[in-house]
Coordinates of C-alpha atoms in Angstrom, one line a residue:
Chain A
Q1 CA 58.7 25.3 -29.1
V2 CA 61.5 27.5 -30.4
T3 CA 64.0 28.8 -27.9
L4 CA 67.4 30.5 -28.2
K5 CA 69.9 31.2 -25.5
E6 CA 73.1 33.2 -25.7
S7 CA 76.3 32.7 -23.7
G8 CA 79.5 34.6 -23.5
P9 CA 82.4 35.7 -21.2
G10 CA 80.6 38.5 -19.4
I11 CA 83.6 40.8 -19.2
L12 CA 86.7 41.1 -21.3
Q13 CA 89.5 43.6 -21.8
P14 CA 90.0 46.0 -24.7
S15 CA 91.8 44.4 -27.8
Q16 CA 90.6 40.9 -26.8
T17 CA 88.4 38.7 -29.0
L18 CA 84.8 38.2 -27.9
S19 CA 83.3 34.7 -28.5
L20 CA 79.6 34.2 -28.2
T21 CA 77.5 31.1 -28.5
C22 CA 73.8 30.8 -29.4
S23 CA 72.2 27.5 -28.4
F24 CA 68.8 26.9 -29.8
S25 CA 66.1 24.3 -30.0
G26 CA 62.8 23.8 -31.8
F27 CA 64.3 24.3 -35.3
S28 CA 67.4 23.2 -37.3
L29 CA 69.9 25.2 -39.1
S30 CA 70.0 22.5 -41.7
T31 CA 66.4 23.2 -42.7
S32 CA 65.9 25.2 -45.9
G33 CA 65.1 28.8 -45.3
I34 CA 66.4 28.9 -41.7
C35 CA 68.9 31.6 -40.6
V36 CA 70.2 32.8 -37.3
S37 CA 71.3 36.4 -36.6
W38 CA 73.2 38.3 -34.0
I39 CA 71.9 41.7 -32.9
R40 CA 73.2 43.9 -30.1
Q41 CA 71.9 46.7 -27.9
P42 CA 74.1 49.0 -25.9
S43 CA 72.5 50.0 -22.6
G44 CA 69.6 52.5 -23.1
K45 CA 70.1 52.5 -26.9
G46 CA 68.7 50.9 -30.0
L47 CA 69.2 47.7 -31.9
E48 CA 72.1 47.0 -34.3
W49 CA 72.2 44.0 -36.6
L50 CA 75.6 42.3 -36.6
A51 CA 75.6 39.2 -38.7
T52 CA 73.5 36.3 -40.1
I53 CA 74.2 32.7 -41.1
C54 CA 71.8 30.5 -43.0
W55 CA 71.1 26.9 -43.6
E56 CA 73.3 26.7 -46.8
D57 CA 76.1 28.4 -44.9
S58 CA 75.7 31.8 -46.6
K59 CA 76.8 34.6 -44.3
G60 CA 76.1 38.4 -44.1
Y61 CA 77.9 41.0 -42.0
N62 CA 77.2 44.5 -40.9
P63 CA 79.5 46.5 -43.2
S64 CA 80.5 48.9 -40.4
L65 CA 82.0 45.9 -38.5
K66 CA 82.6 43.4 -41.2
N67 CA 86.4 43.1 -40.8
R68 CA 86.0 42.2 -37.1
L69 CA 83.1 39.7 -37.3
T70 CA 83.1 36.0 -37.9
I71 CA 79.8 34.0 -37.8
S72 CA 79.7 30.2 -37.9
K73 CA 77.5 27.3 -37.0
D74 CA 77.4 23.7 -35.6
T75 CA 74.4 22.2 -37.2
S76 CA 74.7 18.9 -35.3
N77 CA 74.6 20.6 -31.9
N78 CA 72.1 23.3 -32.8
Q79 CA 74.5 26.2 -32.2
A80 CA 75.6 29.4 -33.9
F81 CA 78.7 31.4 -32.9
L82 CA 79.9 34.9 -33.3
K83 CA 83.5 36.2 -32.8
I84 CA 84.3 39.9 -32.6
T85 CA 88.0 40.8 -32.7
S86 CA 89.8 43.8 -31.2
V87 CA 86.9 44.8 -28.9
D88 CA 86.8 48.2 -27.2
T89 CA 84.4 49.9 -24.8
A90 CA 82.0 50.7 -27.6
D91 CA 81.3 46.9 -27.9
T92 CA 79.8 46.9 -24.4
A93 CA 76.2 45.8 -25.0
I94 CA 73.6 43.1 -24.6
Y95 CA 74.0 40.6 -27.4
Y96 CA 71.0 38.7 -28.8
C97 CA 70.7 35.9 -31.2
A98 CA 67.5 35.6 -33.1
R99 CA 65.9 33.4 -35.8
R100 CA 65.4 35.2 -39.1
T101 CA 62.5 34.3 -41.3
Y102 CA 62.3 34.3 -45.1
S103 CA 60.7 37.7 -45.1
G104 CA 63.6 39.2 -43.1
D105 CA 62.0 39.6 -39.7
F106 CA 63.4 38.1 -36.5
D107 CA 60.6 36.0 -35.1
Y108 CA 62.3 34.4 -32.0
W109 CA 64.9 36.0 -29.8
G110 CA 67.1 34.8 -27.0
Q111 CA 67.1 36.4 -23.6
G112 CA 70.4 38.2 -24.4
V113 CA 73.8 38.1 -22.8
M114 CA 75.5 41.2 -21.3
V115 CA 79.0 41.8 -22.4
T116 CA 81.2 44.4 -20.8
V117 CA 84.5 45.6 -22.2
S118 CA 86.6 47.2 -19.6
S119 CA 90.2 47.5 -18.6
Chain B
E1 CA 72.2 51.3 -46.0
I2 CA 68.5 52.2 -45.5
V3 CA 68.0 54.5 -42.6
L4 CA 64.7 54.2 -40.7
T5 CA 63.5 57.3 -38.9
Q6 CA 60.8 56.8 -36.2
S7 CA 58.6 59.4 -34.8
P8 CA 57.9 60.5 -32.2
T9 CA 60.9 59.6 -30.1
T10 CA 58.8 59.5 -27.0
M11 CA 55.1 59.9 -26.4
A12 CA 52.5 59.4 -23.6
A13 CA 48.9 58.2 -24.2
S14 CA 45.9 57.8 -22.0
P15 CA 44.1 54.5 -21.6
G16 CA 41.6 54.3 -24.5
E17 CA 43.4 56.8 -26.7
K18 CA 44.3 56.0 -30.3
V19 CA 48.0 55.9 -30.9
T20 CA 49.9 56.0 -34.2
L21 CA 53.7 55.5 -34.5
T22 CA 55.4 56.2 -37.7
C23 CA 58.6 54.9 -39.5
R24 CA 60.0 56.5 -42.6
A25 CA 62.6 54.8 -44.7
S26 CA 65.4 56.6 -46.6
S27 CA 64.6 54.4 -49.6
S28 CA 61.6 52.2 -50.6
V29 CA 61.3 48.8 -48.8
S30 CA 59.0 45.9 -49.5
Y31 CA 57.9 45.3 -45.9
M32 CA 58.3 46.8 -42.5
H33 CA 58.5 44.7 -39.3
W34 CA 57.8 46.0 -35.8
Y35 CA 59.1 44.9 -32.4
Q36 CA 57.9 45.6 -28.9
Q37 CA 60.5 45.8 -26.1
R38 CA 59.5 46.2 -22.5
S39 CA 62.1 47.3 -20.0
G40 CA 64.6 44.7 -19.2
T41 CA 63.3 42.1 -21.7
S42 CA 64.2 41.0 -25.2
P43 CA 62.5 42.5 -28.2
K44 CA 59.4 40.6 -29.4
L45 CA 58.2 40.4 -33.0
W46 CA 55.0 42.3 -32.9
I47 CA 54.0 43.0 -36.5
Y48 CA 55.6 41.4 -39.6
E49 CA 55.3 42.0 -43.3
T50 CA 53.8 45.4 -42.6
S51 CA 50.4 44.4 -41.4
K52 CA 50.4 40.8 -40.0
L53 CA 50.1 40.5 -36.3
A54 CA 52.6 38.1 -34.6
S55 CA 51.1 35.3 -32.5
G56 CA 49.5 36.5 -29.3
V57 CA 49.4 40.2 -30.3
P58 CA 46.0 41.8 -29.4
N59 CA 43.9 42.9 -32.4
R60 CA 43.8 46.5 -31.2
F61 CA 47.2 46.7 -32.9
S62 CA 47.5 47.2 -36.7
G63 CA 50.2 48.0 -39.2
S64 CA 50.1 49.7 -42.6
G65 CA 52.1 51.4 -45.1
S66 CA 54.2 51.0 -48.3
G67 CA 57.2 52.3 -50.0
T68 CA 59.0 54.7 -47.5
S69 CA 56.2 55.3 -45.0
Y70 CA 54.9 52.9 -42.5
S71 CA 52.9 53.1 -39.3
L72 CA 51.8 51.0 -36.3
T73 CA 48.5 51.9 -34.7
I74 CA 46.9 51.0 -31.4
N75 CA 43.2 51.4 -31.6
S76 CA 42.7 51.9 -27.9
M77 CA 45.8 52.3 -25.6
E78 CA 46.1 49.9 -22.7
T79 CA 48.5 50.0 -19.8
E80 CA 50.3 46.9 -21.0
D81 CA 51.1 48.6 -24.3
A82 CA 53.7 50.9 -22.6
A83 CA 57.0 49.9 -24.2
T84 CA 59.5 50.9 -26.8
Y85 CA 58.6 50.0 -30.4
Y86 CA 61.2 49.5 -33.1
C87 CA 60.6 49.2 -36.8
Q88 CA 63.0 47.1 -39.0
Q89 CA 63.5 46.5 -42.7
G90 CA 64.9 43.2 -44.0
S91 CA 64.3 43.7 -47.7
S92 CA 67.5 45.5 -48.4
Y93 CA 71.0 44.6 -47.2
P94 CA 72.0 45.2 -44.5
P95 CA 68.9 44.8 -42.2
T96 CA 68.4 48.0 -40.2
F97 CA 66.3 49.1 -37.3
G98 CA 64.8 52.5 -36.4
S99 CA 65.9 54.2 -33.2
G100 CA 62.6 53.4 -31.5
T101 CA 59.6 55.1 -30.1
K102 CA 59.1 55.0 -26.3
L103 CA 55.4 54.8 -25.6
E104 CA 54.3 55.6 -22.0
I105 CA 51.0 55.6 -20.3
K106 CA 49.5 58.8 -18.9

């Protein structure tokens, strides 16, 4: 059974760095073809892909946010991480992690974690 | 970046009605994937690789299309199908999502 669960700070102030953790089970990020992605959704709005990390440690970032994003993984502990630097109110959203398949779809999603950026 | 345009933005359908949602890509893509998101929940993969139903998806749903034009069809609308549906392409970097179609029950 594949599950993913996000965790984060809940609320942070503008200019701070947002650190998110995705803890997953039912698959391994050391298995060929496996990738984990981060996707966010502001309240009442659509979905925005942020970043992906794969089993061989390749990484991809949304070009519009690339300079602010860092994705990493801890294969031994079945976790993936995302850092976003210099946050502002526009980064307020629900953040999801999801497993990405070989054909580029996201087949399993976490429940999401709400992040609010406010002074 | 490939832009995905979904139409309509919002629609309402009666139980038993046939429903078609469309997704147009700004450039040709190999596959289209679709997600269902009910209010307050995470998106769920609904249709992948254009026409394959994800596990547990009722067979009243179908997907089709190629190139720049794709669609999701519900053969006979049911109350439980009321949700927002997003299309997504993963064949061109970066992956992108459409802005969604909110489907309501009449």
